[in-house]
XYZ file of C-alpha atoms in Angstrom:
665
model
C 32.513 -24.995 -35.244
C 33.466 -26.351 -31.867
C 32.888 -29.718 -30.251
C 33.048 -31.005 -26.746
C 32.384 -34.178 -24.803
C 29.316 -34.107 -22.593
C 28.989 -36.000 -19.363
C 25.196 -35.858 -19.310
C 24.819 -38.161 -22.319
C 25.314 -41.874 -21.809
C 27.999 -43.729 -23.731
C 27.411 -47.224 -25.073
C 27.825 -50.114 -22.678
C 30.680 -51.623 -24.664
C 32.725 -48.450 -24.493
C 31.989 -48.082 -20.802
C 33.076 -51.676 -20.139
C 36.339 -51.058 -21.985
C 37.131 -47.808 -20.234
C 39.577 -49.419 -17.833
C 41.825 -50.594 -20.660
C 41.623 -47.282 -22.520
C 40.910 -48.978 -25.864
C 38.166 -51.000 -27.487
C 38.692 -53.407 -30.391
C 36.312 -52.812 -33.255
C 36.358 -52.986 -37.015
C 36.579 -49.713 -38.895
C 32.880 -50.014 -39.789
C 31.871 -50.745 -36.210
C 33.879 -47.716 -35.116
C 32.161 -45.520 -37.723
C 28.698 -46.585 -36.579
C 29.504 -46.141 -32.892
C 31.071 -42.724 -33.498
C 28.162 -41.419 -35.576
C 25.629 -42.517 -32.967
C 27.444 -40.390 -30.348
C 27.446 -37.105 -32.306
C 25.160 -34.232 -31.342
C 24.507 -30.733 -32.648
C 23.459 -27.728 -30.607
C 22.147 -24.271 -31.358
C 20.623 -21.741 -28.979
C 20.985 -24.255 -26.155
C 18.884 -26.881 -27.923
C 20.627 -30.200 -28.506
C 19.730 -33.022 -30.888
C 21.345 -36.129 -32.356
C 23.307 -35.080 -35.422
C 22.484 -38.330 -37.249
C 18.938 -39.653 -37.317
C 20.208 -42.877 -38.862
C 21.849 -44.459 -41.881
C 20.334 -45.197 -45.271
C 21.944 -47.974 -47.240
C 21.921 -50.507 -50.014
C 24.302 -53.410 -49.480
C 26.555 -55.124 -51.969
C 29.838 -57.011 -51.815
C 31.650 -53.759 -51.023
C 29.875 -52.982 -47.747
C 27.772 -55.956 -46.645
C 30.548 -57.416 -44.462
C 31.693 -53.996 -43.333
C 29.081 -51.347 -42.635
C 26.295 -53.878 -43.151
C 27.626 -56.091 -40.373
C 28.278 -53.084 -38.156
C 24.746 -51.751 -38.544
C 23.301 -55.202 -37.833
C 25.434 -55.563 -34.710
C 24.429 -52.081 -33.593
C 20.743 -52.901 -34.083
C 21.020 -56.109 -32.041
C 23.248 -54.910 -29.202
C 22.713 -51.161 -28.673
C 19.977 -49.532 -26.669
C 17.376 -47.349 -28.433
C 19.100 -44.129 -27.355
C 22.546 -45.247 -28.538
C 21.510 -46.888 -31.790
C 22.110 -45.637 -35.338
C 18.863 -46.754 -37.048
C 19.133 -48.315 -40.496
C 16.689 -47.829 -43.386
C 16.850 -49.798 -46.640
C 16.528 -47.615 -49.742
C 15.886 -48.682 -53.363
C 18.193 -46.283 -55.167
C 21.465 -44.790 -53.955
C 20.782 -41.375 -55.446
C 17.349 -41.360 -53.853
C 18.614 -42.112 -50.367
C 20.888 -39.068 -50.549
C 17.889 -36.968 -51.597
C 15.953 -38.279 -48.599
C 18.809 -37.371 -46.257
C 19.108 -33.900 -47.783
C 15.377 -33.215 -47.500
C 15.476 -34.339 -43.875
C 18.380 -31.974 -43.184
C 16.578 -29.048 -44.810
C 13.428 -29.667 -42.799
C 15.584 -29.761 -39.646
C 17.233 -26.423 -40.517
C 20.566 -28.220 -41.141
C 20.854 -29.346 -37.502
C 20.300 -33.049 -38.248
C 20.961 -35.351 -41.173
C 21.581 -38.997 -42.186
C 24.560 -41.044 -43.297
C 24.358 -43.035 -46.562
C 26.302 -46.206 -47.342
C 26.604 -47.825 -50.764
C 28.612 -50.651 -52.281
C 31.577 -50.304 -54.642
C 31.391 -49.107 -58.236
C 27.903 -48.203 -59.488
C 26.392 -48.306 -56.009
C 28.686 -45.517 -54.901
C 28.692 -43.508 -58.123
C 24.901 -43.517 -58.054
C 25.277 -41.141 -55.085
C 27.154 -38.521 -57.117
C 24.043 -36.651 -58.236
C 22.824 -36.528 -54.653
C 26.211 -35.225 -53.545
C 26.067 -32.405 -56.076
C 22.528 -31.530 -55.016
C 23.517 -31.373 -51.339
C 26.524 -29.159 -51.978
C 24.713 -26.811 -54.362
C 21.977 -26.326 -51.753
C 24.452 -26.097 -48.824
C 22.725 -28.976 -47.010
C 24.603 -31.506 -44.852
C 24.742 -35.213 -45.689
C 27.412 -37.817 -44.898
C 28.286 -40.160 -47.751
C 30.147 -43.407 -47.114
C 30.955 -44.825 -50.562
C 32.706 -48.171 -50.541
C 35.962 -48.657 -52.363
C 37.906 -51.543 -53.843
C 40.729 -53.164 -51.858
C 43.225 -50.771 -50.307
C 45.746 -53.625 -50.244
C 45.241 -54.284 -53.983
C 45.861 -57.979 -53.345
C 43.482 -59.128 -56.063
C 43.353 -56.162 -58.420
C 41.282 -55.716 -60.523
C 38.278 -56.795 -58.494
C 34.655 -56.731 -59.545
C 33.493 -53.196 -60.432
C 36.988 -51.672 -60.084
C 38.012 -48.850 -62.391
C 41.590 -49.252 -63.654
C 43.511 -46.189 -64.790
C 46.943 -46.710 -66.390
C 48.335 -43.388 -65.173
C 47.548 -43.665 -61.424
C 47.025 -46.849 -59.421
C 45.416 -45.024 -56.489
C 42.538 -43.495 -58.488
C 39.092 -45.006 -57.941
C 35.608 -44.030 -59.037
C 35.188 -42.447 -55.606
C 37.557 -39.671 -56.645
C 34.576 -38.342 -58.586
C 33.167 -37.222 -55.226
C 36.024 -34.750 -54.677
C 34.647 -31.790 -56.666
C 31.136 -32.467 -55.364
C 32.031 -32.594 -51.668
C 32.782 -29.893 -49.126
C 35.058 -32.394 -47.380
C 36.567 -35.566 -48.807
C 38.807 -38.210 -47.294
C 39.710 -41.805 -48.053
C 40.548 -44.083 -45.141
C 43.184 -46.518 -46.356
C 44.331 -47.430 -42.833
C 42.371 -47.579 -39.562
C 44.646 -44.958 -38.004
C 43.313 -42.408 -40.485
C 39.703 -42.798 -39.374
C 39.577 -40.441 -36.346
C 40.882 -37.418 -38.265
C 38.533 -38.193 -41.164
C 35.519 -38.428 -38.876
C 36.348 -35.274 -36.965
C 36.933 -33.332 -40.174
C 33.632 -34.572 -41.524
C 31.702 -33.498 -38.428
C 33.322 -30.056 -38.455
C 32.175 -29.496 -42.027
C 28.680 -30.903 -41.605
C 27.942 -28.574 -38.680
C 29.478 -25.429 -40.172
C 26.710 -23.323 -41.812
C 29.318 -21.736 -44.087
C 31.016 -24.913 -45.282
C 28.251 -27.493 -45.090
C 27.197 -29.688 -47.987
C 28.047 -33.221 -49.045
C 30.773 -34.780 -46.910
C 32.417 -37.931 -48.227
C 34.503 -40.526 -46.417
C 35.468 -43.269 -48.857
C 35.934 -46.664 -47.202
C 37.723 -49.458 -49.093
C 35.928 -52.745 -48.599
C 38.840 -54.508 -46.906
C 39.474 -51.587 -44.553
C 35.813 -51.616 -43.515
C 36.236 -55.085 -42.029
C 39.698 -54.524 -40.497
C 39.935 -54.534 -36.688
C 41.818 -51.966 -34.637
C 42.235 -50.948 -30.992
C 40.540 -47.581 -30.702
C 40.878 -45.097 -27.832
C 37.579 -45.133 -25.956
C 37.499 -41.337 -25.941
C 36.738 -41.422 -29.661
C 33.260 -42.738 -28.882
C 32.348 -40.426 -26.050
C 29.283 -38.271 -26.839
C 30.408 -35.132 -28.604
C 28.444 -31.927 -29.196
C 29.051 -29.660 -32.184
C 27.770 -26.163 -31.590
C 26.275 -24.436 -34.627
C 27.294 -20.829 -34.188
C 25.460 -17.588 -34.891
C 28.175 -15.179 -36.075
C 27.432 -11.610 -35.009
C 27.691 -8.751 -37.514
C 30.390 -6.111 -37.278
C 28.994 -2.875 -35.859
C 30.586 -0.900 -38.701
C 28.880 -3.105 -41.316
C 25.489 -2.584 -39.683
C 26.084 1.168 -39.546
C 27.030 1.268 -43.240
C 24.030 -0.865 -44.206
C 21.671 1.314 -42.174
C 23.061 4.444 -43.833
C 22.418 2.990 -47.295
C 18.874 2.008 -46.328
C 18.111 5.435 -44.876
C 19.333 7.063 -48.082
C 17.292 4.781 -50.338
C 13.842 5.768 -51.560
C 12.761 2.377 -52.861
C 14.544 -0.386 -50.870
C 13.610 -4.014 -51.498
C 14.474 -7.232 -49.621
C 15.329 -10.527 -51.318
C 14.813 -13.298 -48.756
C 16.703 -16.538 -49.385
C 17.023 -19.920 -47.741
C 19.337 -18.506 -45.086
C 16.299 -16.867 -43.473
C 14.844 -20.312 -42.778
C 18.096 -22.008 -41.770
C 18.777 -19.226 -39.286
C 15.209 -19.261 -37.987
C 15.117 -15.565 -38.839
C 11.475 -15.332 -39.929
C 10.376 -13.359 -36.854
C 13.375 -11.053 -37.150
C 12.563 -10.416 -40.824
C 8.952 -9.717 -39.976
C 9.981 -7.248 -37.263
C 12.386 -5.542 -39.677
C 9.760 -5.171 -42.404
C 6.993 -4.059 -40.071
C 9.272 -1.418 -38.554
C 10.500 -0.078 -41.898
C 7.724 -0.925 -44.371
C 10.288 -2.400 -46.786
C 8.743 -5.011 -49.137
C 10.058 -8.563 -49.479
C 10.505 -10.818 -52.477
C 11.444 -14.451 -51.961
C 13.732 -16.878 -53.751
C 12.627 -20.499 -54.084
C 14.550 -21.477 -50.936
C 13.324 -18.377 -49.120
C 9.631 -18.726 -49.915
C 7.598 -18.550 -46.741
C 10.006 -16.145 -45.058
C 6.906 -14.029 -44.545
C 3.482 -15.697 -44.418
C 0.923 -15.182 -47.152
C -1.088 -12.052 -46.498
C 1.600 -10.083 -44.685
C 1.532 -6.463 -45.950
C 5.203 -6.553 -46.972
C 5.089 -10.048 -48.549
C 5.266 -9.602 -52.325
C 5.854 -13.278 -53.073
C 8.302 -14.821 -55.482
C 10.961 -12.711 -57.180
C 12.864 -13.339 -60.394
C 12.275 -15.521 -63.429
C 9.333 -17.277 -61.773
C 8.305 -14.241 -59.759
C 5.060 -12.399 -59.170
C 4.246 -9.187 -60.966
C 4.193 -7.452 -57.575
C 7.685 -8.504 -56.481
C 9.225 -8.068 -59.921
C 7.794 -4.582 -60.387
C 9.211 -3.453 -57.065
C 12.518 -5.200 -57.787
C 12.820 -3.386 -61.123
C 12.225 -0.037 -59.399
C 14.407 -0.674 -56.341
C 17.358 1.635 -55.769
C 18.666 -0.632 -52.962
C 18.364 -4.412 -52.734
C 18.917 -6.067 -49.353
C 19.755 -9.736 -49.862
C 19.229 -11.885 -46.776
C 20.591 -15.425 -46.917
C 20.446 -15.648 -50.708
C 23.082 -16.808 -53.153
C 21.474 -14.809 -55.984
C 20.905 -17.606 -58.481
C 20.016 -16.693 -62.043
C 16.356 -17.432 -61.340
C 16.396 -14.995 -58.413
C 17.984 -12.180 -60.418
C 16.148 -13.084 -63.657
C 19.585 -13.621 -65.153
C 20.631 -10.157 -63.915
C 17.717 -8.306 -65.446
C 15.450 -8.042 -62.386
C 16.954 -4.893 -60.871
C 16.774 -2.081 -63.414
C 17.204 1.166 -61.483
C 20.335 2.862 -62.939
C 21.794 3.472 -59.483
C 20.738 0.228 -57.802
C 23.054 -0.956 -55.025
C 23.129 -4.075 -52.878
C 23.499 -4.920 -49.198
C 24.175 -8.632 -48.729
C 23.575 -10.332 -45.376
C 24.907 -13.873 -45.323
C 26.741 -16.207 -42.995
C 29.062 -17.051 -45.903
C 31.445 -14.307 -47.012
C 31.479 -15.901 -50.466
C 27.838 -14.899 -50.988
C 28.089 -11.425 -49.486
C 30.419 -10.289 -52.258
C 28.000 -11.030 -55.075
C 26.643 -8.213 -57.253
C 29.335 -5.982 -55.703
C 27.205 -5.605 -52.599
C 28.082 -4.234 -49.183
C 29.032 -7.399 -47.280
C 27.448 -8.053 -43.882
C 28.915 -11.382 -42.806
C 26.647 -12.662 -40.043
C 23.851 -14.958 -39.042
C 20.648 -13.696 -40.670
C 18.660 -13.462 -37.451
C 21.367 -11.556 -35.612
C 22.018 -9.172 -38.511
C 18.343 -8.358 -39.030
C 17.863 -7.735 -35.320
C 20.834 -5.375 -35.259
C 19.740 -3.634 -38.438
C 16.211 -3.084 -37.112
C 17.652 -1.406 -34.025
C 19.983 0.750 -36.135
C 17.025 1.924 -38.254
C 14.849 2.863 -35.296
C 12.339 5.482 -36.444
C 13.057 5.028 -40.154
C 10.181 4.015 -42.429
C 9.556 4.136 -46.167
C 7.026 6.661 -47.397
C 3.329 5.879 -47.050
C 2.952 6.069 -50.842
C 5.416 3.180 -51.199
C 3.406 1.065 -48.804
C 0.194 1.893 -50.656
C 1.856 0.846 -53.910
C 2.862 -2.471 -52.371
C -0.751 -3.161 -51.406
C -2.065 -2.288 -54.861
C 0.501 -4.412 -56.686
C -0.131 -7.384 -54.432
C -3.905 -7.110 -54.778
C -3.591 -7.207 -58.557
C -1.338 -10.258 -58.443
C -3.485 -12.105 -55.917
C -6.408 -11.743 -58.295
C -4.354 -13.513 -60.971
C -3.584 -16.322 -58.543
C -7.279 -16.700 -57.810
C -7.993 -16.926 -61.536
C -5.322 -19.604 -61.930
C -6.794 -21.605 -59.047
C -10.362 -21.166 -60.338
C -10.169 -20.599 -64.110
C -13.044 -18.660 -65.694
C -15.519 -20.418 -67.965
C -13.789 -19.301 -71.151
C -10.646 -21.162 -70.024
C -12.285 -24.326 -68.719
C -14.473 -24.530 -71.793
C -11.437 -24.585 -74.053
C -9.637 -27.368 -72.203
C -9.051 -30.548 -74.195
C -11.158 -33.515 -73.052
C -12.319 -31.616 -69.988
C -8.911 -31.875 -68.340
C -7.935 -29.818 -65.323
C -5.295 -27.128 -65.464
C -2.137 -27.433 -63.413
C -3.135 -24.222 -61.647
C -6.416 -25.772 -60.570
C -4.597 -28.821 -59.194
C -2.209 -26.639 -57.203
C -5.094 -24.501 -55.979
C -7.087 -27.474 -54.745
C -4.132 -28.872 -52.840
C -3.239 -25.466 -51.405
C -6.792 -24.744 -50.249
C -7.573 -28.214 -48.846
C -4.251 -28.836 -47.114
C -3.614 -27.679 -43.558
C -1.420 -24.602 -43.016
C 1.373 -26.754 -41.561
C 1.307 -29.322 -44.372
C 4.429 -29.351 -46.543
C 4.505 -29.149 -50.330
C 7.528 -30.820 -51.979
C 8.692 -30.365 -55.565
C 11.921 -30.070 -57.537
C 11.736 -30.109 -61.318
C 9.519 -29.484 -64.299
C 6.958 -26.722 -64.679
C 5.492 -27.075 -61.191
C 8.370 -25.452 -59.231
C 7.844 -22.231 -61.161
C 4.067 -22.386 -60.732
C 4.428 -23.155 -57.023
C 6.881 -20.290 -56.579
C 4.376 -17.866 -58.071
C 1.071 -19.313 -56.900
C 1.485 -21.221 -53.623
C 0.173 -19.428 -50.556
C 2.552 -20.320 -47.726
C 1.072 -20.262 -44.224
C 3.876 -21.804 -42.167
C 7.663 -21.322 -42.146
C 8.384 -24.989 -42.940
C 5.477 -25.641 -45.294
C 7.277 -25.015 -48.609
C 10.031 -27.341 -49.785
C 11.075 -26.933 -53.421
C 14.588 -28.103 -54.321
C 15.618 -25.568 -56.927
C 19.344 -25.251 -56.439
C 19.981 -28.379 -58.502
C 16.353 -28.859 -59.618
C 16.882 -32.589 -59.810
C 14.251 -34.728 -61.494
C 13.437 -37.662 -59.222
C 14.015 -35.735 -55.988
C 10.339 -35.384 -55.177
C 9.358 -38.789 -53.740
C 12.555 -39.456 -51.755
C 12.521 -35.812 -50.691
C 8.964 -36.185 -49.461
C 9.986 -39.223 -47.426
C 12.790 -37.210 -45.853
C 10.450 -34.365 -44.911
C 7.923 -36.755 -43.383
C 10.618 -38.558 -41.387
C 11.857 -35.214 -40.116
C 8.387 -33.876 -39.302
C 5.951 -36.802 -38.842
C 3.150 -34.583 -37.516
C 2.764 -32.813 -40.861
C 1.166 -34.221 -43.975
C 3.508 -34.003 -46.954
C 2.176 -33.320 -50.459
C 4.643 -34.387 -53.139
C 3.841 -32.549 -56.370
C 5.412 -34.415 -59.274
C 4.936 -34.551 -63.018
C 5.054 -37.787 -64.987
C 8.544 -37.050 -66.339
C 10.082 -36.573 -62.906
C 8.027 -39.428 -61.436
C 9.515 -41.881 -63.925
C 13.033 -40.944 -62.790
C 12.638 -42.295 -59.247
C 9.319 -44.097 -58.606
C 10.928 -46.995 -56.731
C 11.205 -45.083 -53.468
C 7.470 -45.561 -53.094
C 8.487 -49.062 -52.006
C 10.667 -47.568 -49.275
C 7.696 -45.492 -48.114
C 5.544 -48.635 -48.076
C 8.194 -50.580 -46.163
C 8.667 -47.895 -43.502
C 4.937 -47.022 -43.399
C 5.767 -43.423 -44.264
C 2.668 -41.499 -45.272
C 3.299 -39.120 -48.135
C 0.579 -37.841 -50.458
C 1.921 -37.918 -54.010
C -0.024 -35.773 -56.470
C 1.054 -37.271 -59.783
C 0.295 -34.861 -62.616
C 0.175 -36.696 -65.928
C 0.740 -34.534 -69.007
C 2.473 -37.134 -71.191
C 5.914 -35.621 -71.447
C 8.314 -32.967 -70.253
C 5.957 -30.015 -69.828
C 8.547 -27.506 -68.620
C 11.211 -28.298 -71.191
C 8.548 -28.477 -73.883
C 7.546 -24.898 -73.147
C 11.174 -23.792 -72.949
C 11.948 -25.573 -76.209
C 9.098 -23.777 -77.918
C 10.259 -20.392 -76.620
C 13.763 -21.087 -77.953
C 12.501 -22.024 -81.399
C 13.025 -25.789 -80.995
C 9.324 -26.642 -81.402
C 9.001 -28.910 -78.321
C 11.297 -31.413 -80.040
C 11.893 -34.604 -78.028
C 9.703 -33.620 -75.089
C 6.517 -35.699 -75.579
C 5.956 -39.336 -74.672
C 4.778 -40.638 -78.033
C 5.331 -43.540 -80.404
C 7.730 -43.086 -83.263
C 5.771 -42.276 -86.399
C 6.526 -44.953 -88.994
C 5.824 -42.580 -91.870
C 8.045 -39.724 -90.701
C 10.469 -41.483 -88.354
C 9.767 -38.816 -85.736
C 8.440 -39.125 -82.179
C 5.115 -37.533 -83.029
C 2.823 -40.563 -83.163
C 0.107 -41.587 -80.735
C 0.587 -41.192 -76.992
C 2.203 -44.089 -75.168
C -0.250 -46.284 -73.238
C 1.687 -45.922 -69.979
C -0.423 -46.481 -66.852
C 1.462 -44.734 -64.051
C -1.409 -45.279 -61.631
C -1.149 -49.036 -62.117
C 2.614 -48.816 -61.637
C 2.246 -46.969 -58.351
C -0.388 -49.470 -57.224
C 1.996 -52.342 -57.992
C 4.527 -50.838 -55.566
C 2.002 -51.143 -52.733
C 0.809 -47.533 -52.668
C -2.825 -46.567 -52.273
C -3.856 -44.994 -55.582
C -6.740 -42.606 -56.222
C -7.460 -41.766 -59.873
C -9.372 -38.545 -60.544
C -10.848 -36.991 -63.661
C -12.425 -33.728 -62.541
C -12.266 -31.129 -59.792
C -14.876 -32.753 -57.559
C -13.009 -36.058 -57.636
C -9.712 -34.285 -56.971
C -11.112 -32.487 -53.945
C -12.519 -35.732 -52.558
C -9.219 -37.526 -53.186
C -7.301 -34.882 -51.244
C -9.718 -35.226 -48.330
C -9.443 -39.031 -48.461
C -5.653 -38.859 -48.515
C -5.618 -36.427 -45.602
C -7.823 -38.790 -43.593
C -5.620 -41.827 -44.306
C -3.787 -43.256 -41.267
C -0.417 -41.748 -40.398
C 1.264 -45.154 -40.679
C -0.595 -46.245 -43.774
C 2.162 -45.599 -46.273
C 2.032 -43.520 -49.455
C -1.143 -42.329 -51.162
C -0.883 -41.450 -54.863
C -3.447 -39.142 -56.476
C -3.254 -39.522 -60.258
C -4.631 -36.617 -62.302
C -4.296 -35.648 -65.964
C -3.854 -31.988 -66.870
C -3.738 -29.922 -70.023
C -0.069 -28.929 -70.551
C -0.965 -26.086 -72.904
C -2.621 -23.943 -70.195
C 0.017 -21.992 -68.302
C 0.177 -20.116 -65.023
C 0.031 -16.301 -65.150
C 3.212 -14.755 -66.499
C 5.258 -12.078 -64.786
C 7.106 -11.100 -67.987
C 10.438 -11.977 -66.462
C 13.399 -13.538 -68.245
C 15.743 -16.486 -67.922
C 18.959 -16.532 -69.947
C 19.069 -19.728 -72.020
C 21.087 -19.202 -75.215
C 19.442 -19.582 -78.602
C 21.165 -20.880 -81.710
C 22.698 -17.867 -83.475
C 22.173 -19.295 -86.948
C 19.445 -21.633 -88.137
C 17.519 -22.779 -91.170
C 14.374 -22.828 -89.007
C 12.241 -19.707 -88.946
C 11.115 -20.528 -85.398
C 14.707 -20.481 -84.191
C 15.558 -17.259 -86.010
C 12.555 -15.533 -84.435
C 13.516 -16.863 -81.024
C 17.056 -15.534 -81.459
C 15.735 -12.061 -82.250
C 13.653 -12.161 -79.062
C 16.644 -13.444 -77.091
C 18.847 -10.598 -78.324
C 16.225 -8.044 -77.306
C 15.905 -9.548 -73.795
C 19.643 -9.778 -73.326
C 19.967 -6.052 -73.852
C 18.469 -5.559 -70.380
C 21.129 -7.722 -68.711
C 23.388 -5.793 -66.335
C 26.790 -6.487 -64.748
C 26.026 -5.058 -61.251
C 29.620 -4.143 -60.451
C 29.368 -0.623 -59.002
C 30.664 -0.247 -55.420
C 27.829 -0.114 -52.873
C 28.737 3.319 -51.526
C 28.705 5.166 -54.862
C 25.826 6.729 -56.752
C 24.892 6.899 -60.383
C 24.833 4.227 -63.119
């Protein structure tokens, strides 16, 4: 990435007043805030502030440092020069909010996050891992104990007998794409510039960490004024090598059953139109990863929906038959490849288009290292006149029609299903269907963990490129509500539907208070099924009998957690946080609640729709596989049977190591 100063953006008045002396005296924290407020990103000639603001929770490690600096900035800077501050309730959650914001902004904008020493900072570790796994930019500013060590050990300091310079913040190193610790003010400029380079590099981006000891945060220094001049970081679009495009086109022309796997890189590149043009010109069908869902809109002739372990029967059938797989912006997670069982043609080969060379080498594919939009445009031109056979296109239509009928049945279960439901409860499919059908095309659905991400991947009908937001790289329970806040902050003209089960809701409900405080309207559809629905189903399939996955009292007679259900009132809990709560018991009430939530004022804060579902009714299955090992020996018959099934499924697993230019198995 490159950066440059820009004369057409105003600098802060303090810097301008100090220009004659060449330096300005600020604390390290004040310098950080002023620097971040002056950073911009640019792509395709469009420029935006790199940082929308700073989330934070203050403690003794940062209240006199970054806390004071953010206060001073709020009181003395103009609206255009300010780095806005938002108070969060949980340090992990504020990182999730920043990450969701960055994803909705196609990685061109993000937030900084400041936390106090010790647990405040280590609470951000999960968020850091999530950001890096998903290749999404966020700046973390964990506070550290005294660099001078004048009063060691201080409150919340970790002491290690083998190394006096180790702190808990070293735990960020393996989770960050860039890490630095500023022990002296002179180190700050290189740390900041390195951080910006990484945040704005689509290949390297992820969590970026600058650890700031609490005494250094408050230390004053004479900074060169040039450090605070507005600076633009251009997000590049690497062009493909002509030879790579020629090789890829030759493989596609030779293939009889090519298949595209669209990943998140399609969205981050803004390559949806280029993908559509490619597919319409060639007739090649498209399956989507979780991050790539919505690469083609619902109803497009080549859109076969989700692929992999939570895929549609249409996409997975075509994937199994494909003799060439064209990966676009995907990292080929185990869910996307169905743990390397999805692609079963004996001679299947891969062409991998990705901005990151690391991902292009997966599955021994032909690497095309380039921006997705630019590569697809070049590939479409190179394939001019080439089109798959009409019979292949007819097969796509037939497969999709059959799957779409299953989706309709999941949204509107037949009488024999609804009649068998316990206590007249709704199915999860019905809940998803109601939200999908009553939401606007541009509304965003947010989810992350439990059974709903898989159901959404298969069932949700996406009608807008930014309308599907499921975090499934780290699949972090508790992401949903803070993630929904981030999406709404990034795109305030869209309603945001946060789909969350009771298990994930209980991980991070406190951010509803942040939504209330900032008047952020998110519509939280809280699905109550009294336990861990997803893991319960997985446990059963692995022979572990749903052990430890239900929210129940301990049975005094048996000592097991199989007693009566816990009398937990999540609706009352959400109401106590200040959210508007709508409790529903049937489909008519659910539909009315969705309409009421949609009509709520944009600045009215969160609306929670509480609905109970029957966890034993599942979405339609695509007969795909996910590799989760089963105990090889057991006294339990259920486990032994599960191991036999696991062994049979594993036989279909393939290494995918053949060179892309060869033929045969």
